Tab-separated table of C-alpha atoms in Angstrom:
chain	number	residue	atom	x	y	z
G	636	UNK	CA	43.772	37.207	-0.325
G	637	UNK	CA	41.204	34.564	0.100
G	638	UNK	CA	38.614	35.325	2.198
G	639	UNK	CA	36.265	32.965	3.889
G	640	UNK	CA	34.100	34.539	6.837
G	641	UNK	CA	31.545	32.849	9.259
G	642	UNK	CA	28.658	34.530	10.392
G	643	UNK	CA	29.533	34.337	14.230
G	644	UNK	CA	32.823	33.663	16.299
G	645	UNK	CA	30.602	32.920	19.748
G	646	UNK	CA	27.261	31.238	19.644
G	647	UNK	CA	25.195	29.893	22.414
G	648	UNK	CA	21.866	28.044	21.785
G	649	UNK	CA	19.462	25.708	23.851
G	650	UNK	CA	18.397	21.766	23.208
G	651	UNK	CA	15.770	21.550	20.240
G	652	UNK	CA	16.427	24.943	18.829
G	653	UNK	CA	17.318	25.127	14.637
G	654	UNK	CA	20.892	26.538	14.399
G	655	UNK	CA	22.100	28.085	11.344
G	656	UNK	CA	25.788	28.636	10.381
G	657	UNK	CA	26.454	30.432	7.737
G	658	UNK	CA	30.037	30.101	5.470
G	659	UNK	CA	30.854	32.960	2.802
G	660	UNK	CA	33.987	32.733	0.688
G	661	UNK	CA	34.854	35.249	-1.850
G	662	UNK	CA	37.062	33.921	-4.330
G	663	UNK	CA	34.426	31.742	-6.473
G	664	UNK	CA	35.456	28.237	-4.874
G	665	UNK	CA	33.751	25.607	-6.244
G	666	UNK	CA	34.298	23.220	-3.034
G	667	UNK	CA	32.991	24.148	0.550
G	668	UNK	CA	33.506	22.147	3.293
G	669	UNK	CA	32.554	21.863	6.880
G	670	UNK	CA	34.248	20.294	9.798
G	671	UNK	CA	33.857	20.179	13.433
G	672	UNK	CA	36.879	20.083	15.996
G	673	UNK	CA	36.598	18.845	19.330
G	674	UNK	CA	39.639	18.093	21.954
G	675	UNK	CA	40.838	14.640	21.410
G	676	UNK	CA	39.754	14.457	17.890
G	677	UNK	CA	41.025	16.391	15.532
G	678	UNK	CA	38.975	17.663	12.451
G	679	UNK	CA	35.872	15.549	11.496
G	680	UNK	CA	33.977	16.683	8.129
G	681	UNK	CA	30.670	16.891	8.433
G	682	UNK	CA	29.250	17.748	4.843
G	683	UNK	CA	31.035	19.060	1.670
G	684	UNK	CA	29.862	20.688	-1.222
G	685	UNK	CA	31.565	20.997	-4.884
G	686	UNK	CA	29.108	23.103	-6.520
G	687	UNK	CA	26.315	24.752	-6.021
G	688	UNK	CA	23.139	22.770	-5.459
G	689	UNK	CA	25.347	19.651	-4.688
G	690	UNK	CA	25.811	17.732	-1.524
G	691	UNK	CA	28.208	15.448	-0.227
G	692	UNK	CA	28.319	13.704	3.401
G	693	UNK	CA	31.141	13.256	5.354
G	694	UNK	CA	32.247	11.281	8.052
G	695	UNK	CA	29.669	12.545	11.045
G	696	UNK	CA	26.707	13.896	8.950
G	697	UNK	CA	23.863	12.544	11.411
G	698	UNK	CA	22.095	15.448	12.593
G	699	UNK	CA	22.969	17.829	10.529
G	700	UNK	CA	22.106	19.439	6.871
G	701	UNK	CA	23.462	21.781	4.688
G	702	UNK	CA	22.629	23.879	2.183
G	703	UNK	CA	24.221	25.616	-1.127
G	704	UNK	CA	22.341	28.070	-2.970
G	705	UNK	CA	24.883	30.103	-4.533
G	706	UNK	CA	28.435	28.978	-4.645
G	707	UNK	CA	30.067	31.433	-2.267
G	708	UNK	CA	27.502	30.519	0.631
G	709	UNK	CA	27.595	27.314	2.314
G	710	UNK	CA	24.940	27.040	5.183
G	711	UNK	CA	25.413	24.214	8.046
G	712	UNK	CA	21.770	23.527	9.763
G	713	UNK	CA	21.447	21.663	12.742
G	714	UNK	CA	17.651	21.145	12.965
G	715	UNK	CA	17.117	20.407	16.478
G	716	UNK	CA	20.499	21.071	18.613
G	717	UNK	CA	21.602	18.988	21.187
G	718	UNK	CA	24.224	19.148	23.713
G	719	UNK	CA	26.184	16.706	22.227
G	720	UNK	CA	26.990	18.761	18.770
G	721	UNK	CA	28.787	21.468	21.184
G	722	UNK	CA	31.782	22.108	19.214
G	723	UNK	CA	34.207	24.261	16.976
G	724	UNK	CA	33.132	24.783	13.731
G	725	UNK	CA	35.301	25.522	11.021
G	726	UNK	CA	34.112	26.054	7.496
G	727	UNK	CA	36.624	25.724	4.337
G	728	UNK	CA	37.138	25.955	0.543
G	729	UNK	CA	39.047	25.484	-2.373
G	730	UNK	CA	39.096	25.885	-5.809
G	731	UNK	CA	39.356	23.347	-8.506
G	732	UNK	CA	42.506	24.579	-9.890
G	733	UNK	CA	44.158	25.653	-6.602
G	734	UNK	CA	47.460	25.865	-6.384
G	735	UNK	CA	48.974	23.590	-3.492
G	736	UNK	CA	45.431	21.850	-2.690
G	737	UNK	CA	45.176	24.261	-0.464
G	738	UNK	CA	42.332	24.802	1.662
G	739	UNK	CA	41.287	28.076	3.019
G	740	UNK	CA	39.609	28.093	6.261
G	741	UNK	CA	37.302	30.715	8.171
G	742	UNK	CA	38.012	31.359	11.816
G	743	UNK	CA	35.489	29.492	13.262
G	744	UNK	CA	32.368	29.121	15.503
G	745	UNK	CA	32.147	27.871	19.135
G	746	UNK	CA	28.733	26.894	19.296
G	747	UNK	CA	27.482	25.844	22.868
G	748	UNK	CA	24.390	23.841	23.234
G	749	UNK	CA	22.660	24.128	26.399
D	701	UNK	CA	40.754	3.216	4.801
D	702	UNK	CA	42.819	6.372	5.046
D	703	UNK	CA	44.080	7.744	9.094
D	704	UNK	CA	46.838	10.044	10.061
D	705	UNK	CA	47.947	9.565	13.356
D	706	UNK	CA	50.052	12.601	15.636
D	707	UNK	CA	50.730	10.369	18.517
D	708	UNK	CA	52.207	13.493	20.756
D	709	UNK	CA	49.258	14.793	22.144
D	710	UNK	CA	51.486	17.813	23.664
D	711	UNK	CA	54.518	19.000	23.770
D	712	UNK	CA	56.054	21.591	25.805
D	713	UNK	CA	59.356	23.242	25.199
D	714	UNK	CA	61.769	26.282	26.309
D	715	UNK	CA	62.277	28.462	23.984
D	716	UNK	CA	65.267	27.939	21.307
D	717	UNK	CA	64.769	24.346	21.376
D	718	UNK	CA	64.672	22.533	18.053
D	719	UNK	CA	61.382	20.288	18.524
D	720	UNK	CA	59.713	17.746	16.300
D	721	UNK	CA	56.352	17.029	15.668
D	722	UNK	CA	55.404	13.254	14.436
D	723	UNK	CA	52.996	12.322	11.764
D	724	UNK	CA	52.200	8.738	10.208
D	725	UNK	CA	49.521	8.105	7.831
D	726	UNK	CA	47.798	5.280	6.456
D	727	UNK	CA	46.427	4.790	2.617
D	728	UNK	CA	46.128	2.434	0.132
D	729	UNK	CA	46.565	5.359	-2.628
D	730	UNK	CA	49.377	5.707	-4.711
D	731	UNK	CA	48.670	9.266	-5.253
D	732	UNK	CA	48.053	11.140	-2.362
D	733	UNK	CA	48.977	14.484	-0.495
D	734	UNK	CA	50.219	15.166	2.650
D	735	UNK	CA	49.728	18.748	4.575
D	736	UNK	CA	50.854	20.505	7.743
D	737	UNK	CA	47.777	23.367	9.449
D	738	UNK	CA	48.849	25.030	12.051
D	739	UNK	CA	45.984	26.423	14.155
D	740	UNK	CA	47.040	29.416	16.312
D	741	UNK	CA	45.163	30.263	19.496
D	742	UNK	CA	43.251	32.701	17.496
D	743	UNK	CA	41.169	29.578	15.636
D	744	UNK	CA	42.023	29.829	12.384
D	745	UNK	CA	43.969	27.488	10.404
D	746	UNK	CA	46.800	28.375	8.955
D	747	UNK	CA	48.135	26.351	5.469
D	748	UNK	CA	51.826	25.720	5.987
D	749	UNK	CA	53.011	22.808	3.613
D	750	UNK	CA	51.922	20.396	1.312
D	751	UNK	CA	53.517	17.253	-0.296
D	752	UNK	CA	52.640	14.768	-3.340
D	753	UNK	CA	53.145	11.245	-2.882
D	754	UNK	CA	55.761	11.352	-6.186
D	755	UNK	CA	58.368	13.929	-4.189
D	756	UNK	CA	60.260	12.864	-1.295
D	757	UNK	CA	62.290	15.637	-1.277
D	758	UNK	CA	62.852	17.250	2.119
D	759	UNK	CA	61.438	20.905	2.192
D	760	UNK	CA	62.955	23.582	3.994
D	761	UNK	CA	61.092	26.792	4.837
D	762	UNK	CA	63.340	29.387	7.240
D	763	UNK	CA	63.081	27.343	10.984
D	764	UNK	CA	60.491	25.075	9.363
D	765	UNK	CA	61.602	21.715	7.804
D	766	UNK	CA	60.048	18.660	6.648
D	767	UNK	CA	60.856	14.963	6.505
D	768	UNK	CA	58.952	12.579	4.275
D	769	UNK	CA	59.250	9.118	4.432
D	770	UNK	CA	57.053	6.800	2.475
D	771	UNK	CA	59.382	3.898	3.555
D	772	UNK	CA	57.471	4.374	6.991
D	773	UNK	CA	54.830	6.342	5.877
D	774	UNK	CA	56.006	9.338	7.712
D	775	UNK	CA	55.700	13.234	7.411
D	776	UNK	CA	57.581	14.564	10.391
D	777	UNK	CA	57.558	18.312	10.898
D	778	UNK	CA	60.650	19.994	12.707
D	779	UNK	CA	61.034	23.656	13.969
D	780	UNK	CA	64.509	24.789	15.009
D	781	UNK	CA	64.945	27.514	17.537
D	782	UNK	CA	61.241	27.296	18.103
D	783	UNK	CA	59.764	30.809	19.938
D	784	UNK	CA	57.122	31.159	21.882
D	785	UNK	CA	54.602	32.742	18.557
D	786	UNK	CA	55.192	28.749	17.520
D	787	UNK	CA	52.743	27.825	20.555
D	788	UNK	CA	49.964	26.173	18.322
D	789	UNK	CA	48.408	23.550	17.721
D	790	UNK	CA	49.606	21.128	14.489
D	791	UNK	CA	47.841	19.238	12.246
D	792	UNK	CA	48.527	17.025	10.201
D	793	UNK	CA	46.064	15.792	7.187
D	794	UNK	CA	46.255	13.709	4.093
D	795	UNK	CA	43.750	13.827	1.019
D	796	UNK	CA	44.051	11.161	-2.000
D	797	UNK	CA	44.679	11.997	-5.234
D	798	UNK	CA	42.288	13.593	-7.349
D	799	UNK	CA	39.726	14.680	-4.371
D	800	UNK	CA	40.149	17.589	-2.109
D	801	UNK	CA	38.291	15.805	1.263
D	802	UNK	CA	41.006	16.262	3.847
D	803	UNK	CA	41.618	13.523	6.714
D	804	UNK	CA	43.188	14.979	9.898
D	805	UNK	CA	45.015	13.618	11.985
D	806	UNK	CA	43.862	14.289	16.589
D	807	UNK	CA	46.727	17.666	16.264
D	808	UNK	CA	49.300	18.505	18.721
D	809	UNK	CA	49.593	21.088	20.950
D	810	UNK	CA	52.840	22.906	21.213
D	811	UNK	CA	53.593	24.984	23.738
D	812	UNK	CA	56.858	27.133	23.682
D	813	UNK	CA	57.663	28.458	26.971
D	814	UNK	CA	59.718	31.708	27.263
């Protein structure tokens, strides 16, 4: 089974501090995503990677980076958190040659911004 | 621009009800794919269906079934003699051929009541 974990399920943080979340699949994905959920809005992606070293924004990218130093880590960074970016988020990935286009998603992390 | 809109915000049902979830998308891609997530209140989503634009075929999956319309641009998602482990909330999400960047649509929340 695919397999794609996220460092925390629970975060809380306060206003200007560097956040890390970190994304680790383990069935050699080439594309990473993430996404944040909020009530009201669905899934919005944030950044998206298709291989390692390689960066793609999304729809919301402003304040936020990512990184991709081996392909089965994906690494969101907020680099000074504000209230505003509490939120779910969900990390995802899929491989070039998946079957379905399915995406696999990890179970998420509730990060609150205080 | 592509958009997928759930317009039911929530739904609430007793159990054993057949109930219906909406979804209408908008592209200007002639290849595209269509998907269902459901998203349990555990966090994680779960991959249910996915369509091509080329097959209009219904799909039937045990109590799950699926309607696809490109005459109105419409990928309704039915569940007959829904239960209460149904209670979730749906998404529905549409990529465009050839890339693997998802576009949800808001979700709906579906409660089953026993």
């Amino acid at each position: 089974d695919v397999k794609v974990t996220q460092s925390s399920r629970y975060l809380v943080k306060r206003t200007g501090e560097k956040v890390f979340l970190e994304c680790v699949q383990d069935m050699d994905h080439e594309n990473m995503f993430w996404y944040r959920q909020d009530p009201g809005l669905g899934l919005r992606l944030i950044y998206f990677s298709y291989d390692v070293k390689m960066k793609e924004k999304g729809d919301i990218p402003e304040g936020y980076s990512v990184s991709r130093e081996k392909k089965e880590r994906f690494s969101l960074i907020l680099e000074s958190a504000s209230t505003n970016q509490t939120s779910m988020y969900l990390c995802a990935s899929i491989g070039v040659l998946a079957v379905n286009n399915e995406q696999f998603f990890g179970p998420g992390t509730r990060l609150t911004v205080l | 621009a592509q958009k997928v809109t759930q317009a039911q915000t929530e739904i609430s049902v007793v159990e054993k009800e057949d109930v219906t979830l909406d979804c209408v998308y908008e592209t200007r891609d002639t290849t595209y794919y269509l998907f269902w997530y459901k998203q349990p209140p555990s966090g994680e989503l779960v991959f249910l269906i996915r369509r091509n634009s080329f097959d209009e075929q219904n799909e039937i999956s045990g109590r799950y079934s699926w309607n696809f319309q490109k005459s109105t641009s419409s990928f309704n998602f039915t569940i007959t003699a829904s239960q209460v482990v149904d209670s979730a909330v749906y998404f529905c999400a549409l990529s465009q051929g050839g890339s693997e960047k998802l576009v949800f649509g808001k979700g709906t929340k579906l409660t089953v009541n026993p």
